Every structure is written in structure tokens, then in C-alpha cells.
Coordinates of N, CA and C and ligand atoms in Angstrom, one line a residue:
M1 N -67.2 308.7 78.1 CA -66.4 309.2 79.3 C -64.9 309.0 79.1
D2 N -64.2 310.1 78.9 CA -62.8 310.0 78.5 C -61.9 309.5 79.7
D3 N -62.3 309.8 80.9 CA -61.5 309.5 82.1 C -62.0 308.3 82.8
C4 N -62.8 307.5 82.2 CA -63.4 306.3 82.9 C -62.6 305.1 82.5
L5 N -62.1 304.4 83.5 CA -61.3 303.2 83.3 C -62.0 302.1 82.5
F6 N -63.3 301.8 82.9 CA -64.0 300.8 82.2 C -64.5 301.2 80.8
C7 N -64.7 302.5 80.6 CA -65.0 302.9 79.2 C -63.8 302.7 78.4
K8 N -62.6 302.9 78.9 CA -61.4 302.7 78.2 C -61.2 301.2 77.8
I9 N -61.5 300.3 78.8 CA -61.5 298.9 78.6 C -62.5 298.5 77.5
A10 N -63.7 299.1 77.6 CA -64.8 298.8 76.6 C -64.4 299.2 75.2
A11 N -63.6 300.3 75.1 CA -63.2 300.8 73.8 C -61.9 300.1 73.3
G12 N -61.3 299.2 74.1 CA -60.1 298.5 73.7 C -58.9 299.3 73.9
K13 N -59.0 300.5 74.6 CA -57.8 301.3 74.8 C -56.9 300.8 76.0
I14 N -57.5 300.1 76.9 CA -56.7 299.4 77.9 C -57.0 297.9 77.8
P15 N -55.9 297.1 77.8 CA -56.1 295.7 77.6 C -56.8 295.0 78.8
A16 N -57.6 294.0 78.5 CA -58.2 293.2 79.5 C -58.4 291.7 78.9
K17 N -58.5 290.8 79.8 CA -58.7 289.4 79.4 C -60.2 289.2 79.2
V18 N -60.6 289.4 77.9 CA -62.0 289.4 77.6 C -62.6 288.0 77.5
V19 N -63.7 287.9 78.2 CA -64.4 286.6 78.3 C -65.6 286.5 77.3
Y20 N -66.2 287.6 77.1 CA -67.4 287.7 76.3 C -67.6 289.1 75.9
E21 N -68.1 289.3 74.6 CA -68.4 290.6 74.2 C -69.6 290.6 73.2
D22 N -70.5 291.5 73.3 CA -71.4 291.8 72.2 C -71.6 293.3 72.0
E23 N -72.6 293.7 71.3 CA -72.8 295.1 71.1 C -73.1 295.9 72.3
R24 N -73.7 295.2 73.3 CA -74.2 296.0 74.5 C -73.3 295.8 75.7
I25 N -72.6 294.7 75.9 CA -71.8 294.4 77.1 C -70.5 293.8 76.8
L26 N -69.6 293.9 77.8 CA -68.3 293.3 77.8 C -68.0 292.6 79.1
A27 N -67.5 291.4 79.0 CA -67.1 290.6 80.3 C -65.6 290.4 80.2
F28 N -64.9 290.6 81.3 CA -63.5 290.4 81.4 C -63.1 290.1 82.8
D29 N -61.9 289.4 82.9 CA -61.5 288.9 84.2 C -61.0 290.0 85.0
D30 N -61.3 290.0 86.3 CA -60.8 291.0 87.3 C -59.3 290.9 87.4
I31 N -58.7 292.1 87.5 CA -57.2 292.2 87.6 C -56.7 291.7 88.9
R32 N -57.5 291.8 89.9 CA -57.2 291.3 91.3 C -58.2 290.3 91.8
P33 N -58.2 289.1 91.2 CA -59.2 288.1 91.5 C -59.4 287.8 93.0
Q34 N -60.6 287.8 93.4 CA -60.9 287.4 94.8 C -61.4 286.0 95.0
A35 N -61.4 285.3 93.9 CA -61.8 283.9 93.9 C -61.3 283.3 92.6
P36 N -61.2 281.9 92.5 CA -60.7 281.3 91.3 C -61.4 281.8 90.0
V37 N -62.7 282.0 90.1 CA -63.4 282.7 89.0 C -63.8 284.1 89.5
H38 N -63.3 285.1 88.8 CA -63.7 286.5 89.2 C -63.8 287.3 87.9
T39 N -64.9 287.4 87.3 CA -65.1 288.1 86.0 C -66.0 289.3 86.3
L40 N -65.8 290.3 85.6 CA -66.6 291.5 85.6 C -67.4 291.7 84.3
I41 N -68.7 292.0 84.5 CA -69.5 292.3 83.3 C -69.9 293.8 83.4
I42 N -69.7 294.5 82.3 CA -70.1 295.9 82.2 C -71.0 296.1 81.0
P43 N -71.9 297.1 81.1 CA -72.5 297.6 79.9 C -71.5 298.5 79.2
K44 N -71.5 298.5 77.9 CA -70.5 299.4 77.2 C -70.9 300.9 77.4
A45 N -72.2 301.1 77.5 CA -72.6 302.5 77.8 C -72.2 302.9 79.3
H46 N -71.8 304.1 79.5 CA -71.4 304.6 80.8 C -72.6 305.0 81.7
Y47 N -72.7 304.2 82.8 CA -73.6 304.6 83.9 C -72.7 304.5 85.1
A48 N -72.7 305.5 86.0 CA -71.7 305.4 87.1 C -72.0 304.3 88.1
S49 N -73.3 304.1 88.4 CA -73.6 303.0 89.3 C -75.1 302.7 89.1
L50 N -75.6 301.8 89.9 CA -77.0 301.4 89.8 C -77.9 302.7 90.1
N51 N -77.4 303.6 90.9 CA -78.2 304.8 91.2 C -78.4 305.7 90.0
E52 N -77.5 305.6 89.0 CA -77.7 306.4 87.8 C -78.3 305.6 86.6
F53 N -78.6 304.3 86.9 CA -79.0 303.5 85.8 C -80.4 303.7 85.4
P54 N -80.7 304.0 84.1 CA -82.1 304.4 83.8 C -83.1 303.2 83.7
E55 N -84.3 303.4 84.2 CA -85.3 302.3 84.2 C -85.6 301.9 82.7
G56 N -85.4 302.8 81.8 CA -85.7 302.4 80.4 C -84.7 301.4 79.8
E57 N -83.6 301.2 80.5 CA -82.6 300.2 80.1 C -82.7 298.9 80.9
A58 N -83.8 298.7 81.5 CA -84.0 297.5 82.4 C -83.6 296.2 81.7
S59 N -83.9 296.1 80.4 CA -83.6 294.8 79.7 C -82.1 294.5 79.7
L60 N -81.3 295.6 79.8 CA -79.9 295.4 79.8 C -79.4 294.7 81.1
L61 N -80.1 294.9 82.2 CA -79.8 294.2 83.4 C -80.1 292.7 83.3
G62 N -81.2 292.4 82.7 CA -81.5 291.0 82.5 C -80.5 290.3 81.6
H63 N -80.1 291.0 80.5 CA -79.1 290.5 79.6 C -77.8 290.2 80.4
V64 N -77.4 291.1 81.2 CA -76.2 290.9 82.0 C -76.3 289.7 82.9
L65 N -77.5 289.5 83.6 CA -77.6 288.4 84.5 C -77.6 287.1 83.7
F66 N -78.2 287.0 82.6 CA -78.2 285.7 81.8 C -76.8 285.5 81.3
K67 N -76.1 286.5 81.0 CA -74.7 286.3 80.5 C -73.8 285.8 81.7
A68 N -74.1 286.4 82.9 CA -73.4 285.9 84.1 C -73.6 284.4 84.3
R69 N -74.8 283.9 84.1 CA -75.1 282.5 84.2 C -74.4 281.7 83.2
E70 N -74.3 282.2 82.0 CA -73.6 281.6 80.9 C -72.1 281.5 81.1
I71 N -71.5 282.6 81.6 CA -70.1 282.6 81.9 C -69.8 281.7 83.1
A72 N -70.6 281.6 84.1 CA -70.4 280.7 85.2 C -70.5 279.3 84.7
R73 N -71.4 278.9 83.8 CA -71.4 277.6 83.2 C -70.2 277.3 82.4
A74 N -69.8 278.3 81.6 CA -68.6 278.1 80.8 C -67.3 277.9 81.6
K75 N -67.3 278.5 82.8 CA -66.1 278.4 83.6 C -66.2 277.3 84.6
G76 N -67.3 276.5 84.5 CA -67.4 275.2 85.2 C -67.9 275.4 86.6
I77 N -68.6 276.5 87.0 CA -69.1 276.7 88.3 C -70.6 276.9 88.3
G78 N -71.2 276.6 87.2 CA -72.7 276.8 87.1 C -73.4 276.0 88.2
E79 N -72.9 274.8 88.4 CA -73.6 273.9 89.4 C -73.1 274.0 90.8
T80 N -71.7 274.2 90.9 CA -71.1 274.3 92.3 C -71.5 275.6 92.9
G81 N -71.8 276.6 92.2 CA -72.3 277.9 92.7 C -71.4 279.1 92.4
Y82 N -72.1 280.2 92.4 CA -71.4 281.5 92.1 C -72.2 282.6 92.7
R83 N -71.6 283.7 92.8 CA -72.3 284.9 93.3 C -72.2 286.1 92.3
V84 N -73.3 286.8 92.0 CA -73.2 288.0 91.2 C -73.4 289.2 92.1
V85 N -72.4 290.1 92.1 CA -72.3 291.2 93.0 C -72.3 292.5 92.3
L86 N -73.2 293.4 92.8 CA -73.2 294.7 92.3 C -73.0 295.7 93.4
N87 N -71.8 296.2 93.6 CA -71.5 297.1 94.6 C -71.9 298.5 94.2
T88 N -72.6 299.2 95.1 CA -73.2 300.5 94.8 C -72.8 301.5 95.9
A89 N -71.9 302.5 95.5 CA -71.6 303.6 96.3 C -70.7 303.2 97.5
R90 N -70.4 304.2 98.3 CA -69.3 304.1 99.3 C -69.4 302.9 100.2
D91 N -70.5 302.7 100.9 CA -70.5 301.7 102.0 C -70.4 300.3 101.4
A92 N -70.7 300.1 100.1 CA -70.6 298.8 99.4 C -69.2 298.6 98.9
G93 N -68.4 299.7 99.0 CA -67.0 299.5 98.5 C -66.8 299.7 97.0
Q94 N -67.7 300.4 96.4 CA -67.6 300.6 94.9 C -66.4 301.5 94.7
E95 N -65.4 301.0 93.8 CA -64.2 301.7 93.5 C -64.2 302.3 92.1
V96 N -64.8 301.6 91.2 CA -64.9 302.1 89.8 C -66.3 302.5 89.5
F97 N -66.4 303.8 89.1 CA -67.8 304.3 88.9 C -68.2 304.2 87.5
H98 N -68.2 303.0 87.0 CA -68.8 302.6 85.8 C -69.5 301.3 86.2
I99 N -70.8 301.2 86.2 CA -71.5 300.1 86.7 C -70.9 298.7 86.2
H100 N -70.7 297.8 87.1 CA -70.1 296.5 86.8 C -70.6 295.4 87.7
F101 N -70.8 294.3 87.2 CA -71.3 293.1 88.0 C -70.1 292.1 88.2
H102 N -69.8 291.7 89.4 CA -68.8 290.7 89.7 C -69.5 289.4 89.6
V103 N -68.8 288.4 88.9 CA -69.2 287.0 88.9 C -68.1 286.3 89.6
L104 N -68.4 285.7 90.8 CA -67.4 285.1 91.7 C -67.8 283.7 92.0
G105 N -66.8 282.8 92.0 CA -67.0 281.4 92.4 C -65.7 280.6 92.3
G106 N -65.9 279.3 92.4 CA -64.8 278.4 92.4 C -64.3 278.1 93.8
R107 N -64.9 278.7 94.8 CA -64.6 278.4 96.2 C -65.8 278.7 97.0
R108 N -65.9 278.2 98.3 CA -67.0 278.6 99.1 C -66.9 280.1 99.5
L109 N -68.0 280.8 99.2 CA -68.0 282.2 99.5 C -68.8 282.5 100.8
A110 N -68.1 283.2 101.7 CA -68.7 283.5 103.0 C -70.0 284.3 102.9
W111 N -70.9 284.0 103.8 CA -72.1 284.8 104.0 C -72.4 285.0 105.4
P112 N -72.7 286.2 105.9 CA -72.9 287.4 105.2 C -71.5 287.9 104.7
P113 N -71.5 288.8 103.6 CA -70.3 289.3 103.1 C -69.7 290.3 104.2
G114 N -68.4 290.6 104.1 CA -67.8 291.5 105.0 C -68.3 292.9 105.0
Ligands
5GP1 P1 -65.7 297.6 92.8 O1 -65.0 297.6 94.2 O2 -65.8 299.0 92.2 O3 -67.1 296.9 92.9 O4 -64.9 296.7 91.9 C1 -63.9 297.2 91.0 C2 -63.1 296.0 90.5 O5 -62.4 296.4 89.4 C3 -62.1 295.4 91.5 O6 -62.4 294.1 91.8 C4 -60.8 295.6 90.8 O7 -59.9 294.6 91.1 C5 -61.2 295.7 89.4 N1 -60.3 296.5 88.5 C6 -59.8 297.7 88.9 N2 -59.0 298.1 87.9 C7 -59.0 297.2 86.9 C8 -58.3 297.0 85.6 O8 -57.6 297.9 85.2 N3 -58.6 295.9 84.9 C9 -59.4 294.9 85.4 N4 -59.5 293.8 84.7 N5 -60.0 295.0 86.6 C10 -59.8 296.1 87.4
ZN2 ZN1 -67.4 304.4 81.9

């Protein structure tokens, strides 16, 4: 996807503070952090949102979640707590239409979310 911001980040065409990378996923810190820890995890393959995500790629979702746990531990919030957020479509406030998971923590997070 030539005009996708996160595809460009995945391809290294736009700089990001990379936290973790392998052949399937990339994790990088959010440019406008909403908490002391705010990292985004994306599959390198382009899927606009959970709504477009193929069931055949289900193992990729598990991979993302276990890496979220690893990143939370590495950033020192594994035990104090963190939230993994997947905003999907308008009412959830999705702004970037390349599926991404937020890993948030380092402060008390309100519930229910706004
Ligand atoms: P959404 O609202 O779509 O779930 O989240 C999009 C997230 O991407 C936002 O938290 C926003 O701050 C982040 N973001 C937008 N543009 C960039 C960018 O160029 N670099 C990084 N690292 N994060 C970005
Ligand atoms: Zn993309």
C-alpha cells in the first residue's frame, strides 16, 4: 500500500522508534504517547482493520499479543499492568487504517474508556 503511513514505517521509509521487529511484525513507540508506555504493534502486511483481517492469519494475532506481553515486561509494566487496545472503525476512533495494537501502561488507566 503506497499511501499507507504504517506500511511506510514498516518499510523503513518513515522513521520510527522501533522497539521490536521480526519478519511478520513491527513494534514502535507512538508519536503522541497517551501514557508513559505507548507502543504500537503492526503486522507488516497491510490489513486496514480487524474487519478486513483474514481468519487464515489468526496465528498472527496470537503472535502480536505475546509480543505485547513481552514488550510490557521489557518496559517494566508487566506486573503493574497494561492495556492492549485495538480500535476498529469510526466509533472506536481508528485514525490509521493499517491494523495496529496499542500497548499502554505506566499509569492508572481509566475504565470504562472514553
Ligand atoms: P488509532 O486512533 O488509529 O487507533 O491510532 C493511531 C495512532 O497512531 C495514534 O495513537 C497516533 O498518535 C499514532 N500515529 C499517527 N501517526 C504516527 C506516526 O507517524 N508515527 C508514530 N510513531 N505514530 C503515529
Ligand atoms: Zn498499510
